[in-house]
XYZ file of C-alpha atoms in Angstrom:
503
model
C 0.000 0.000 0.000
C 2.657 2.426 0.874
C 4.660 2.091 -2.485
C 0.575 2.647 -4.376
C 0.282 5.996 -2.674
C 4.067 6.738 -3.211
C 3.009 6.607 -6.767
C -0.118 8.040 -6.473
C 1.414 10.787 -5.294
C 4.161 11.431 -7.781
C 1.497 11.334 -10.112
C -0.984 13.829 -8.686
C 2.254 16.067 -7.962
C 3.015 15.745 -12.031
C -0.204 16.521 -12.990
C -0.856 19.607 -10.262
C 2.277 21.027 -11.983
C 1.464 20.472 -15.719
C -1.810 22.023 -14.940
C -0.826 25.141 -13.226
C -2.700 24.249 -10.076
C -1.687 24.402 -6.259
C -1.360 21.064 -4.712
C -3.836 19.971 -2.367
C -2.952 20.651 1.550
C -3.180 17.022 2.649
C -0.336 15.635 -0.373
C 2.119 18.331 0.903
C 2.002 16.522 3.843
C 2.354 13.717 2.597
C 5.300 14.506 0.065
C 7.860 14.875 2.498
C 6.978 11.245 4.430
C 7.504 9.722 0.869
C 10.494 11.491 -0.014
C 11.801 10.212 3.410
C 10.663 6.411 2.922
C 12.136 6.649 -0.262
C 15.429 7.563 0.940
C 15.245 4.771 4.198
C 14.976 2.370 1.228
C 17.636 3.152 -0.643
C 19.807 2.827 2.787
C 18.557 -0.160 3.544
C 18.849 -1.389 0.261
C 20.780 -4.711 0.452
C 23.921 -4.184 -1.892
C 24.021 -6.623 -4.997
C 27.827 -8.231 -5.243
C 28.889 -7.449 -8.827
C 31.686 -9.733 -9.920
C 34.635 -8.081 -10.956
C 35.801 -7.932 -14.937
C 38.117 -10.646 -15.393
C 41.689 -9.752 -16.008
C 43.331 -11.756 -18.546
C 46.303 -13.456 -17.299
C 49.591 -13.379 -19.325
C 51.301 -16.416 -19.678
C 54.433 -16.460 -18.312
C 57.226 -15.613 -20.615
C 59.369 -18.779 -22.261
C 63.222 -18.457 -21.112
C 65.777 -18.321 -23.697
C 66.994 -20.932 -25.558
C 70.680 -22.157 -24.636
C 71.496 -23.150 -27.828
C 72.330 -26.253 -26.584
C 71.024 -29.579 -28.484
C 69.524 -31.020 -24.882
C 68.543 -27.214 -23.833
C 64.838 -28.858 -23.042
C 66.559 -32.072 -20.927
C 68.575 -29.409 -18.669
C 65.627 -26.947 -18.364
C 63.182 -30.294 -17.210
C 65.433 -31.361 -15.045
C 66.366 -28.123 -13.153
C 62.287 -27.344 -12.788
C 62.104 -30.949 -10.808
C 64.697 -30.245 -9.153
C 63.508 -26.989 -7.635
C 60.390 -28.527 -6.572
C 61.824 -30.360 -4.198
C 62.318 -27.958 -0.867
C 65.383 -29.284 0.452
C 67.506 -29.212 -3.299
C 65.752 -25.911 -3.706
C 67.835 -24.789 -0.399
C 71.018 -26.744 -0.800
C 70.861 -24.569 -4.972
C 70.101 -21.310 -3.207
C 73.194 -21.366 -1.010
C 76.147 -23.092 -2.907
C 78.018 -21.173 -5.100
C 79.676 -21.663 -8.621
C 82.287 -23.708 -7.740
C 80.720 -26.179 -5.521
C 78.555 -26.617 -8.488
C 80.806 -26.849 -11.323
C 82.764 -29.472 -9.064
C 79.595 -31.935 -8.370
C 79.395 -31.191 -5.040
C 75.741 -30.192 -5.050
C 74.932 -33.446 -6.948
C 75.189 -35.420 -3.488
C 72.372 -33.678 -2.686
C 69.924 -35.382 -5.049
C 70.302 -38.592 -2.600
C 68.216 -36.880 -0.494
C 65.347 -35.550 -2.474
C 62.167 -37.298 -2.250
C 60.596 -40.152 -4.148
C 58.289 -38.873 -6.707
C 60.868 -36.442 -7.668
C 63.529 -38.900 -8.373
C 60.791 -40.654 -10.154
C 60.269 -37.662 -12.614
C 63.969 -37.931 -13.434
C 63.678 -41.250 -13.970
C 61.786 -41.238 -17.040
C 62.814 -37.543 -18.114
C 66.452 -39.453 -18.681
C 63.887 -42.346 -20.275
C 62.907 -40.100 -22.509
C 66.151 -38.139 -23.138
C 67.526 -41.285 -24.342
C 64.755 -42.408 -26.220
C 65.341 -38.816 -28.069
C 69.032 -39.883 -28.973
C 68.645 -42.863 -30.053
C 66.185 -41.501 -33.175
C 68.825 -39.069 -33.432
C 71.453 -41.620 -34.425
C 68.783 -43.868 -36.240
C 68.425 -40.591 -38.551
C 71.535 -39.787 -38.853
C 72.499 -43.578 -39.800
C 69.750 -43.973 -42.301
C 71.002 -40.499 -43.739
C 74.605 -41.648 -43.880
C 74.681 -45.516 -43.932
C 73.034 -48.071 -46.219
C 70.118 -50.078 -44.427
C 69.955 -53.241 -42.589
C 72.937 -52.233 -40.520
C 73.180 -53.387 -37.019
C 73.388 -50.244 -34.724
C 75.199 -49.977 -30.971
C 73.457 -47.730 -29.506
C 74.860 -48.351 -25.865
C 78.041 -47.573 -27.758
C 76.622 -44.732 -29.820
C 75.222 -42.801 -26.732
C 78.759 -42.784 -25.391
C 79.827 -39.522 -27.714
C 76.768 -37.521 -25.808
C 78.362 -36.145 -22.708
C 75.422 -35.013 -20.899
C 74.533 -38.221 -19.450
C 75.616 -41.267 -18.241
C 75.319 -44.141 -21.184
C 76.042 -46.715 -18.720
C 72.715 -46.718 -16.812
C 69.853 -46.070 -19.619
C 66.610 -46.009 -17.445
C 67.560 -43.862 -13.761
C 68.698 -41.046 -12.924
C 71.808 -40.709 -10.376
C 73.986 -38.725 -9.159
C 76.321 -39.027 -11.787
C 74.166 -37.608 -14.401
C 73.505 -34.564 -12.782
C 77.532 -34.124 -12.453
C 77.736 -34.764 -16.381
C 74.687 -32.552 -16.971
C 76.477 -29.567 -14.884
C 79.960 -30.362 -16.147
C 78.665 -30.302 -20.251
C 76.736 -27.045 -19.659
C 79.170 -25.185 -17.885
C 81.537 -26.212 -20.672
C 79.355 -25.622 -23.322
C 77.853 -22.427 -22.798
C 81.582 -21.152 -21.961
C 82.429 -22.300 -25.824
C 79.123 -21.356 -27.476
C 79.920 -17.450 -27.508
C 83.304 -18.147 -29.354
C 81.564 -20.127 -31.429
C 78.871 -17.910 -31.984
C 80.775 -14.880 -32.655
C 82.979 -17.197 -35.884
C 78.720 -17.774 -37.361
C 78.828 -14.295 -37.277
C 82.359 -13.491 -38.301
C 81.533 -16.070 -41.326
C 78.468 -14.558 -42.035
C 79.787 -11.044 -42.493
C 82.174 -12.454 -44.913
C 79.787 -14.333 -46.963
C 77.652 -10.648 -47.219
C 80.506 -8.887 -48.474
C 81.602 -11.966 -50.797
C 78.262 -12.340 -52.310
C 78.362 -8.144 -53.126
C 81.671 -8.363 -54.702
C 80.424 -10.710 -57.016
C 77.648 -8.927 -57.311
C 79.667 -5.685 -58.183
C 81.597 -7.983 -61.275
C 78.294 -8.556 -63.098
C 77.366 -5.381 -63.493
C 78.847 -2.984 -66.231
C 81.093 0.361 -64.993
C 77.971 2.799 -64.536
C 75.844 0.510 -62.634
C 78.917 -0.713 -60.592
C 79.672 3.082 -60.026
C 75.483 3.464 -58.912
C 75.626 0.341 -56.252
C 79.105 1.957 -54.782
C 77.391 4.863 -53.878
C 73.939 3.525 -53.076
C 76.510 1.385 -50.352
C 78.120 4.262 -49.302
C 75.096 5.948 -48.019
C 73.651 3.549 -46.429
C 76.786 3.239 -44.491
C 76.807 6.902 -43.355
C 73.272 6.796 -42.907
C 73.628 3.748 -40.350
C 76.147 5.859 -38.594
C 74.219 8.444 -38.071
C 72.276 7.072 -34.557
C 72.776 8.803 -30.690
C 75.479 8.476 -28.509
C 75.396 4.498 -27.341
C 76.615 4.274 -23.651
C 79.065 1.396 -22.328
C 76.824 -1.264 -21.159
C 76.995 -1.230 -17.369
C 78.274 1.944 -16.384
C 76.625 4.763 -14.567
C 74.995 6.811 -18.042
C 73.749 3.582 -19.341
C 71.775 2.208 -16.112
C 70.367 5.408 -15.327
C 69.063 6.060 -18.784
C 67.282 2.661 -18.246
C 66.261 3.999 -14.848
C 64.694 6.845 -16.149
C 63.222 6.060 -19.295
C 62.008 1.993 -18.935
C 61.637 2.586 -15.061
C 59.600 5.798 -15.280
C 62.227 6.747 -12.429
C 64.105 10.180 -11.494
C 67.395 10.218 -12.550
C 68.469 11.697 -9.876
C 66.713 8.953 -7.625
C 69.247 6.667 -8.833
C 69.728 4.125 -6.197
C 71.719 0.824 -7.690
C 70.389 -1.723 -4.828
C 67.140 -0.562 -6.148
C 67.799 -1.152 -9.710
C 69.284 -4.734 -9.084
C 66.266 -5.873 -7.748
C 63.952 -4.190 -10.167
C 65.251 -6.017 -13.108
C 65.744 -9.749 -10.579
C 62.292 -10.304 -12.484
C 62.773 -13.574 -11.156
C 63.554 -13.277 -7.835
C 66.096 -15.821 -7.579
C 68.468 -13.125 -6.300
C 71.081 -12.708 -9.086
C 70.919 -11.411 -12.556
C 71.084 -14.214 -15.160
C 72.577 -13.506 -18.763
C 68.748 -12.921 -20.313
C 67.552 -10.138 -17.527
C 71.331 -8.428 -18.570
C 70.521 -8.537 -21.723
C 67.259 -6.824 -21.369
C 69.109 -4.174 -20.394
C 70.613 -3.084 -23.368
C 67.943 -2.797 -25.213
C 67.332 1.058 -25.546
C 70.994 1.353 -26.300
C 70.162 -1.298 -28.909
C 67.057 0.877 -30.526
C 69.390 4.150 -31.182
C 71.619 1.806 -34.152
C 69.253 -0.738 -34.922
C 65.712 -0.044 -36.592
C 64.404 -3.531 -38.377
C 62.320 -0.701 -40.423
C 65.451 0.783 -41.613
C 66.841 -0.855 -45.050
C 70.280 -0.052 -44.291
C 70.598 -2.166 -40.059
C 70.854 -5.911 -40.093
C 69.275 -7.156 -37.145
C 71.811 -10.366 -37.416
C 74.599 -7.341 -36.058
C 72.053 -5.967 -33.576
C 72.121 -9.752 -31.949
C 76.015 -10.030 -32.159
C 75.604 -6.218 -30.623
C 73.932 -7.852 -27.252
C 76.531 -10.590 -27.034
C 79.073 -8.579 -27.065
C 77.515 -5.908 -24.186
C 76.671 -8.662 -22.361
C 80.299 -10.054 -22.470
C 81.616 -6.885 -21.623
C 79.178 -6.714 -18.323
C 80.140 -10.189 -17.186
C 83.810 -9.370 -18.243
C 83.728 -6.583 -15.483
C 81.189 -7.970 -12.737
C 80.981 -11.253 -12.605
C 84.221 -11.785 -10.400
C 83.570 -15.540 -10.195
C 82.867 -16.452 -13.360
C 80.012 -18.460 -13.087
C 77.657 -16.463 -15.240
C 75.465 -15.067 -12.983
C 75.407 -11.361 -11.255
C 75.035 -11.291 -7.555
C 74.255 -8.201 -5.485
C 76.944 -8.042 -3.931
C 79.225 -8.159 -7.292
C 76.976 -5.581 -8.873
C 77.858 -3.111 -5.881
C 81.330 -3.749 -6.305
C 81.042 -2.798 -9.707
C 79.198 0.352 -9.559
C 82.042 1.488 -6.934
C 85.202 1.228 -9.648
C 86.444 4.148 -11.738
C 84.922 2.725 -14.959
C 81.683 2.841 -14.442
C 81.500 6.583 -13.534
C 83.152 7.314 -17.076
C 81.101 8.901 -19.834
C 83.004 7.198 -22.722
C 81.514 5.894 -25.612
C 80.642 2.225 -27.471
C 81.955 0.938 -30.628
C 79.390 -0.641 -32.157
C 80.223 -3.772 -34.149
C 79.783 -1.473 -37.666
C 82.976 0.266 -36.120
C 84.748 -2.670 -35.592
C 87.033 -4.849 -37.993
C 85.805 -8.283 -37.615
C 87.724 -9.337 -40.261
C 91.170 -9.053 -42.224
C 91.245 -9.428 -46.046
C 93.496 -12.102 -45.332
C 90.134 -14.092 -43.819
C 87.756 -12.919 -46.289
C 90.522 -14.438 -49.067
C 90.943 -17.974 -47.345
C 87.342 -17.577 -46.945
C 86.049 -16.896 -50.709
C 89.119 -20.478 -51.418
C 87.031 -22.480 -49.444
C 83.503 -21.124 -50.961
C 85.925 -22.100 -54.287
C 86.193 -25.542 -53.493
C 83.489 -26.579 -51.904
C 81.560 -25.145 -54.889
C 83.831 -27.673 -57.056
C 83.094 -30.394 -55.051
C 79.313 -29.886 -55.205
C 79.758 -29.153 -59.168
C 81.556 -32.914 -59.339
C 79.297 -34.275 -57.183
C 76.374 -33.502 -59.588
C 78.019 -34.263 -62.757
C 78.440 -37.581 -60.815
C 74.704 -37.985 -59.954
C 73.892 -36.787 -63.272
C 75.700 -39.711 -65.237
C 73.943 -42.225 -62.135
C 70.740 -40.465 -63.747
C 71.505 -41.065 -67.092
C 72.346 -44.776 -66.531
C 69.342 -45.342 -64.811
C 66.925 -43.626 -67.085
C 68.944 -45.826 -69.817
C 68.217 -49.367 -67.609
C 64.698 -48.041 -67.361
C 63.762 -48.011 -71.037
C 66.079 -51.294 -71.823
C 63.573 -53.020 -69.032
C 60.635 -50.946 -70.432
C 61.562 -52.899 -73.758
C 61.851 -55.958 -72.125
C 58.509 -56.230 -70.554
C 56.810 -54.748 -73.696
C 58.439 -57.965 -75.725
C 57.266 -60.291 -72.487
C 53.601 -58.960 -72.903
C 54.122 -59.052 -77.082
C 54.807 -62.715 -76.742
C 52.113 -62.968 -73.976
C 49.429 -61.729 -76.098
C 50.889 -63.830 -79.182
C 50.654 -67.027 -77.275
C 47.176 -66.526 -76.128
C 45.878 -65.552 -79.236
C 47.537 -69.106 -80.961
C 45.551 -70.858 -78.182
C 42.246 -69.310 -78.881
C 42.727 -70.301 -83.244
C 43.487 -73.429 -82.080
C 40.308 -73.805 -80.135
C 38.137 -71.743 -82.849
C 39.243 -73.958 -85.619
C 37.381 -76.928 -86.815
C 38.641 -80.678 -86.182
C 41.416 -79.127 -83.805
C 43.633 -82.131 -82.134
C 42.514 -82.317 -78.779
C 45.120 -80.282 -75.904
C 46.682 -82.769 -73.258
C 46.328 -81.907 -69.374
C 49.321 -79.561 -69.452
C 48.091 -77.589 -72.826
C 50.424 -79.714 -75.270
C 48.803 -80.450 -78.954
C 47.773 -84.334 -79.651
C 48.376 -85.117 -83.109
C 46.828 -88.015 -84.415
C 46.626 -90.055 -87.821
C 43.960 -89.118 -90.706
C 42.805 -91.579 -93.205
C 41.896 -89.826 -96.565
C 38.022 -89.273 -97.430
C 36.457 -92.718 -98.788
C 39.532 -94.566 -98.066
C 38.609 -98.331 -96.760
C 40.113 -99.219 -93.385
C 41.526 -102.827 -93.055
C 40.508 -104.201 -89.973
C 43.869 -106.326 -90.358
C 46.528 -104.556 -88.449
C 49.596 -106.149 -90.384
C 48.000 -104.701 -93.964
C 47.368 -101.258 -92.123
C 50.478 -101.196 -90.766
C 52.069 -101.385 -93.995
C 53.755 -97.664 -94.941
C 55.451 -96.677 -98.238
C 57.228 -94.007 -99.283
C 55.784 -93.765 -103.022
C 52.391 -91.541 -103.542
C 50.310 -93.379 -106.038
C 49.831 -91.839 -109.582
C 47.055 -91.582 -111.677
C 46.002 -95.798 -113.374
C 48.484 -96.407 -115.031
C 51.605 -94.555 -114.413
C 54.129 -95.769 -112.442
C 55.062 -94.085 -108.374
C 56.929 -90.758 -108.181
C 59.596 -92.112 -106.124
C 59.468 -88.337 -104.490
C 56.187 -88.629 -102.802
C 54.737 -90.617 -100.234
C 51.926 -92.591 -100.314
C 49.625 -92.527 -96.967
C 48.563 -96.056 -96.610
C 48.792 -99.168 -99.130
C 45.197 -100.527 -100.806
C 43.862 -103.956 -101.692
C 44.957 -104.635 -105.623
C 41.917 -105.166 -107.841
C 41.546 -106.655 -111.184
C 39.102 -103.393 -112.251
C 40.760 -100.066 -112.685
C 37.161 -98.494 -111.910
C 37.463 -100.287 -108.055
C 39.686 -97.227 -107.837
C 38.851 -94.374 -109.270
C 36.564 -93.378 -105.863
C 39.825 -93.223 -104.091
C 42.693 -92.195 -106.253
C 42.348 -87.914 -107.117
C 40.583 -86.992 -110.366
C 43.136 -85.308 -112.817
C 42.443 -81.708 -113.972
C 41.827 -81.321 -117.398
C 42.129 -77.752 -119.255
C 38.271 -76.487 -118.113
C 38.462 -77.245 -114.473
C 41.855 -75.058 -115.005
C 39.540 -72.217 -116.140
């Protein structure tokens, strides 16, 4: 009832003011005890929960890849490992050497049972992955139906140990440690000769480029190099990568922080995205990046973004080169403190990017373009070789296409023999295996002697016409009874021709 009269109310109040007319005495009485209901309701109101808009949740980013051919094995293994709360500790607090010398691999004696159990069949499976490895790479190399070792083939991978196949010990995590360390020390050098021998094959293939063209043209793509060398040139001021200009610029500008704020215990643990307490070789790395952007634009036709990757290595060498006083790739807080307290890192000097740098002598580029030379001649006679293989099989092909074409010519010929022979009329009978019975025929009206020693009488003389003696060329086909009556025989002997039959 009270919500009716609210409305009542409202309404009358409309219509007194539409209508220019003063509102009755008893609903201005009223109009302030529904105003005040109306607000007591909206107090009391119960609240209605409204969920809140789902945020989408990023997926956490994918480390870098190691380069190394079991990166996924070590990365497995290390995110078992750290599940376990007691290896997790025993990781946290040893330091690089008693890790590169095996000494935290005791540990894994004492980690519990489902975790060795995931080890067990991630080396199961890391062995499983190497033997299709060397299947491939047999059946790639090797002719098939060759009996493969692969206890003895597994020996050459270091990361493991071949002689137990199916659990993990401690020994394997001692070879896994030992192969890393070792090969991520090696994989820079080797990275920076892919890039030294990619340089050279860039500036090989526009030499030769250069020789095709005619004098104007080569003249045109001189200068067309020219400038874009200058123009690459042209970029800011790049800072040395870890001093004082270069970490507050990324303290200012990716940080959103004061410059004058600059605090490095703060920065350290900004960029420990991790948490883990140190700065690994991919959160230095992310570091450089602004001082990356001012040389390298992947817009820009004239920057190679092959040099703006050998650009990082080589700051992130440089960093390790002058904080990382152990040597065990990783940054500490306490070594990045050190650092920022040494002479170099409050210099404003400058870095020479790798543009600016010789990474080659013409001396390289020449022993280089001699070995492009003859491993060009090698793949030229290896073709020429596959080419006359080619040839001599195409040539066996049609000699055995010729072959089986005369196989089905005689095919068809034999078949259709068979079917005249069975078509024709008073055909001798086929034995069981298809072979032709031939049998004797007695000429038309000739009288059969049921005496076998007459019958069996043969001569070799045909007989003539009455009267003339045997051709002694012919032969007759069986002897007759002698008669007194040349007209006995003229039913059997042949009728000579006479000039009108010849017409």
């Amino acid at each position: 009832m009270f919500c009716k009269n609210d409305a009542c109310l409202t309404i009358l109040s409309h219509e007194a003011f539409r209508s220019n007319q003063p509102v009755p005495m008893h609903l201005r009485m009223k109009i302030p005890l529904v105003l005040l209901g109306s607000f007591l309701g909206l107090c009391l109101a119960v609240p209605i929960d409204r969920a809140p808009p789902k945020q989408e949740v990023e997926p956490p980013a994918e480390p870098a890849d190691t380069g190394l051919y079991y990166d996924r094995y070590l990365r497995e293994v290390i995110d078992v490992l750290e599940t376990d709360n007691h290896f997790r500790e025993k990781l946290q607090a040893a330091n690089a050497d008693d890790i590169k010398s095996g000494k935290l691999s005791k540990e894994l004696d004492f980690v519990s049972h489902h975790v060795r159990t995931k080890l067990d069949e991630l080396k199961r499976q890391e062995v499983s992955r190497l033997r299709m490895l060397i299947k491939a790479k047999m059946d790639a190399t090797m002719e098939g139906n060759v009996q493969i070792d692969h206890s003895a083939l597994l020996k050459q991978f270091e990361h493991l140990d071949p002689q137990n196949q199916h659990t993990f010990e401690a020994r394997d995590l001692e070879l896994l440690i030992q192969t890393a360390t070792k090969d991520l020390e090696n994989y820079d050098a080797a990275h920076h000769e892919e890039f030294k021998r990619y340089e050279m094959m860039k500036e090989h293939e526009r030499r030769e480029y250069l020789k095709s063209l005619d004098e104007d043209k080569r003249r045109m793509e001189e200068a067309h190099y020219e400038e874009m060398k200058k123009k690459h040139r042209e970029h800011p001021k790049v800072n040395v990568p870890g001093s004082k200009d270069q970490l507050k610029e990324v303290w200012e500008e990716t940080d959103g922080l004061d410059p004058n704020d600059f605090n490095p215990k703060t920065f350290f643990k900004l960029h420990d995205t991790n948490g883990d307490g140190v700065l690994d070789e991919q959160e230095l790395e992310a570091l450089f990046t602004k001082e990356l952007e001012k040389v390298y634009d992947p817009k820009n036709e004239e920057d190679d973004m092959v040099e703006m990757e050998e650009e990082r290595l080589r700051m992130r060498e440089h960093v390790m080169k002058n904080v990382d006083s152990n040597h065990d790739r990783l940054v500490t807080l306490e070594e990045f403190l050190k650092s920022t307290e040494r002479k170099e890192f409050n210099e404003a000097g400058g870095w020479e990017t790798v543009d600016e740098t010789q990474i080659y002598t013409e001396d390289e580029l020449r022993r280089f373009e001699q070995e492009l030379a003859t491993q060009e001649a090698a793949l030229i006679q290896r073709a020429e070789e596959l080419r006359k293989e080619h040839e001599v099989l195409q040539q066996r092909q049609i000699e055995l296409d010729a072959q089986k074409k005369e196989y089905q010519q005689a095919v068809i010929q034999m078949e259709q023999k068979k079917a005249q022979q069975a078509e024709a009329p008073g055909a001798p009978a086929a034995g069981p295996d298809g072979e032709l019975k031939f049998q004797a025929q007695v000429p038309e009206g000739a009288v059969v002697q049921d005496k076998p020693e007459e019958a069996d009488q043969v001569s070799d003389v045909h007989p003539g016409p009455p009267g003339d003696a045997a051709h002694p060329d012919t032969k007759r086909l069986g002897a007759f009874p002698r008669t007194s009556s040349s007209a006995n025989l003229t039913h059997i002997l042949p009728k000579p021709r006479t000039v009108q039959d010849h017409r």
